[in-house]
Amino acid sequence: MNTREMFKRAVDGGYAIPAFNFNTMEQMQAIVQAAVETKSPVIMQVSKGARNYANATILRYMAEGAVAYAKELGCEHPEIVLHLDHGDSFELCKDCIDMGFSSVMYDGSSLPYEENIRISRQVVEYAHKYDVTVECELGVLAGVEDEVVAEESHYTKPEEVIDFATRTGCDSLAISIGTSHGAYKFKPEQCTRDPKTGKLVPPPLAFDVLAEIEQKLPGFPIVLHGSSSVPQDEVDTINKFGGNLPDAVGIPEEQLRKASQSAVCKINIDSDSRLAMTAAIRQYLAEHPDHFDPRQYLKPARENMKKMYIHKIVNVLGSDGKLG
Ligand code: G3H
Ligand code: 13P
Ligand code: ZN
């Protein structure tokens, strides 16, 4: 299904739909299990990097398998969206639409404003012919991710959002209010340090900018990228078992909870899944140096991701029990 009805209900109901990235079968299984167990709608998203890693056709059929798997697990009417994350060209968006994706993102946020509008509009016109919904982005996120790079963050300018949403015809708008991609969302100099734990305490998100955007576009679906919270227990496990992620820091979950209750109706989480998977695998292999069957270490990795997805759905985004 596309995101139209899902987002309307989420905005009205004061919760957010989880958008989890997947690259592997274990991530897909964990996402579906978590969504079914919590009776939550879910967006399964695929980046350009995921398509390069796993093969576009395989991911597309994995998503179809995800729907069948959800039914097999007892969910009669699963609500699963297959979404392209950070499409960087009309051609990539078109390819996903032609392949059967129900939703795409065109990310022209690094382009000049008029160019972003022009290509976003082109994607929307094509997508809407097939009832595919389109997310566009205005404002630039900081941080470095494999294929998503921005030198510095520029908050979304509230004075531009009406013009942008009207002229592009987009169905949802990704904004920049201080989140960023990856496991290092803030530099130590942007944070304070908790004297007891020595952990970084990040600065708050720009809720004033979000409020202004909501005021300009009442009820319009807003999307937050870069919303992993980088759980410190996972970071500590990774570091304990041979990893090295000093000062990894994310968005505190209370802030995501607060955002979910506003017009923010889609929250993107990828890095937390990577951390959950890596922590479980590192621990398992350190404790079982004689094991070499991938199923042995991928099983606890899958369990750990599922636990994290359920936690986000129930305790952070509030999308549990929200199937239509
Ligand atoms: O927003 C970026 C996502 O985390 C996807 O990352 O391009 O490394 O697959 P990726
Ligand atoms: P994180 O790196 O915070 O998980 O963000 C993921 C994301 O925005 C995917 O588009
Ligand atoms: Zn993103």
XYZ file of N, CA, C and O in Angstrom, residues 182-186 188 191 193 199-202 229-232 234-236 238-239 244-251 275:
120
model
N 23.543 8.393 10.489
C 24.697 7.694 11.027
C 24.726 7.606 12.541
O 23.776 7.978 13.233
N 25.837 7.109 13.060
C 25.964 6.857 14.505
C 26.739 7.962 15.229
O 26.993 7.868 16.424
N 27.131 8.982 14.473
C 27.847 10.130 15.072
C 27.084 11.394 14.686
O 27.450 12.090 13.741
N 26.006 11.650 15.375
C 25.115 12.724 14.937
C 25.592 14.104 15.382
O 25.188 15.111 14.820
N 26.390 14.118 16.422
C 26.877 15.405 16.924
C 28.355 15.280 17.241
O 28.821 14.225 17.676
N 31.537 16.105 19.641
C 31.612 16.311 21.092
C 31.474 17.784 21.481
O 30.846 18.104 22.487
N 28.009 19.007 22.189
C 27.296 18.339 23.287
C 27.856 18.776 24.639
O 28.900 19.411 24.715
N 28.697 16.768 28.519
C 29.033 15.389 28.877
C 28.432 15.056 30.246
O 28.511 15.869 31.169
N 29.201 9.984 29.080
C 28.579 9.929 27.749
C 28.178 11.336 27.283
O 27.845 12.200 28.094
N 28.156 11.505 25.956
C 27.751 12.802 25.393
C 26.250 13.024 25.545
O 25.466 12.093 25.379
N 25.876 14.234 25.846
C 24.457 14.621 25.902
C 24.223 15.621 24.777
O 24.768 16.725 24.790
N 23.445 15.221 23.755
C 23.319 16.084 22.573
C 22.419 17.286 22.797
O 21.598 17.295 23.707
N 18.601 6.533 17.678
C 18.975 7.093 18.983
C 20.346 6.582 19.435
O 20.836 6.992 20.478
N 20.935 5.681 18.638
C 22.266 5.138 18.933
C 22.328 4.631 20.392
O 23.032 5.214 21.234
N 21.586 3.554 20.684
C 21.499 3.060 22.067
C 22.876 2.763 22.641
O 23.686 2.052 22.035
N 23.118 3.342 23.814
C 24.470 3.243 24.387
C 24.789 1.839 24.883
O 25.961 1.462 24.950
N 24.104 -0.854 23.186
C 24.635 -1.530 21.987
C 26.048 -1.033 21.674
O 26.936 -1.819 21.328
N 26.247 0.267 21.816
C 27.582 0.837 21.566
C 28.583 0.214 22.549
O 29.686 -0.195 22.165
N 28.168 0.096 23.816
C 29.066 -0.472 24.832
C 29.384 -1.940 24.528
O 30.525 -2.390 24.695
N 29.383 -3.371 21.565
C 30.294 -3.379 20.401
C 31.717 -3.071 20.865
O 32.677 -3.776 20.503
N 31.854 -2.047 21.699
C 33.198 -1.656 22.155
C 33.818 -2.715 23.062
O 35.028 -2.962 23.013
N 35.121 -0.354 18.001
C 35.699 0.930 18.376
C 34.798 2.048 17.870
O 34.973 2.542 16.760
N 33.805 2.386 18.676
C 32.874 3.453 18.300
C 32.877 4.522 19.397
O 31.910 4.662 20.141
N 33.975 5.259 19.494
C 34.037 6.240 20.582
C 33.087 7.405 20.318
O 32.967 7.873 19.194
N 32.380 7.820 21.369
C 31.511 8.998 21.281
C 30.424 8.906 20.213
O 30.003 9.920 19.654
N 29.965 7.670 19.929
C 28.800 7.535 19.040
C 27.596 8.089 19.788
O 27.400 7.791 20.964
N 26.796 8.899 19.105
C 25.676 9.552 19.799
C 24.513 9.782 18.830
O 24.721 10.038 17.642
N 23.279 9.632 19.364
C 22.093 9.763 18.518
C 21.090 10.751 19.072
O 21.421 11.615 19.892
N 19.846 10.610 18.614
C 18.774 11.508 19.041
C 18.068 10.880 20.244
O 17.568 9.755 20.131
N 23.533 -1.195 14.504
C 24.195 -1.342 15.812
C 23.702 -2.601 16.523
O 24.497 -3.356 17.109
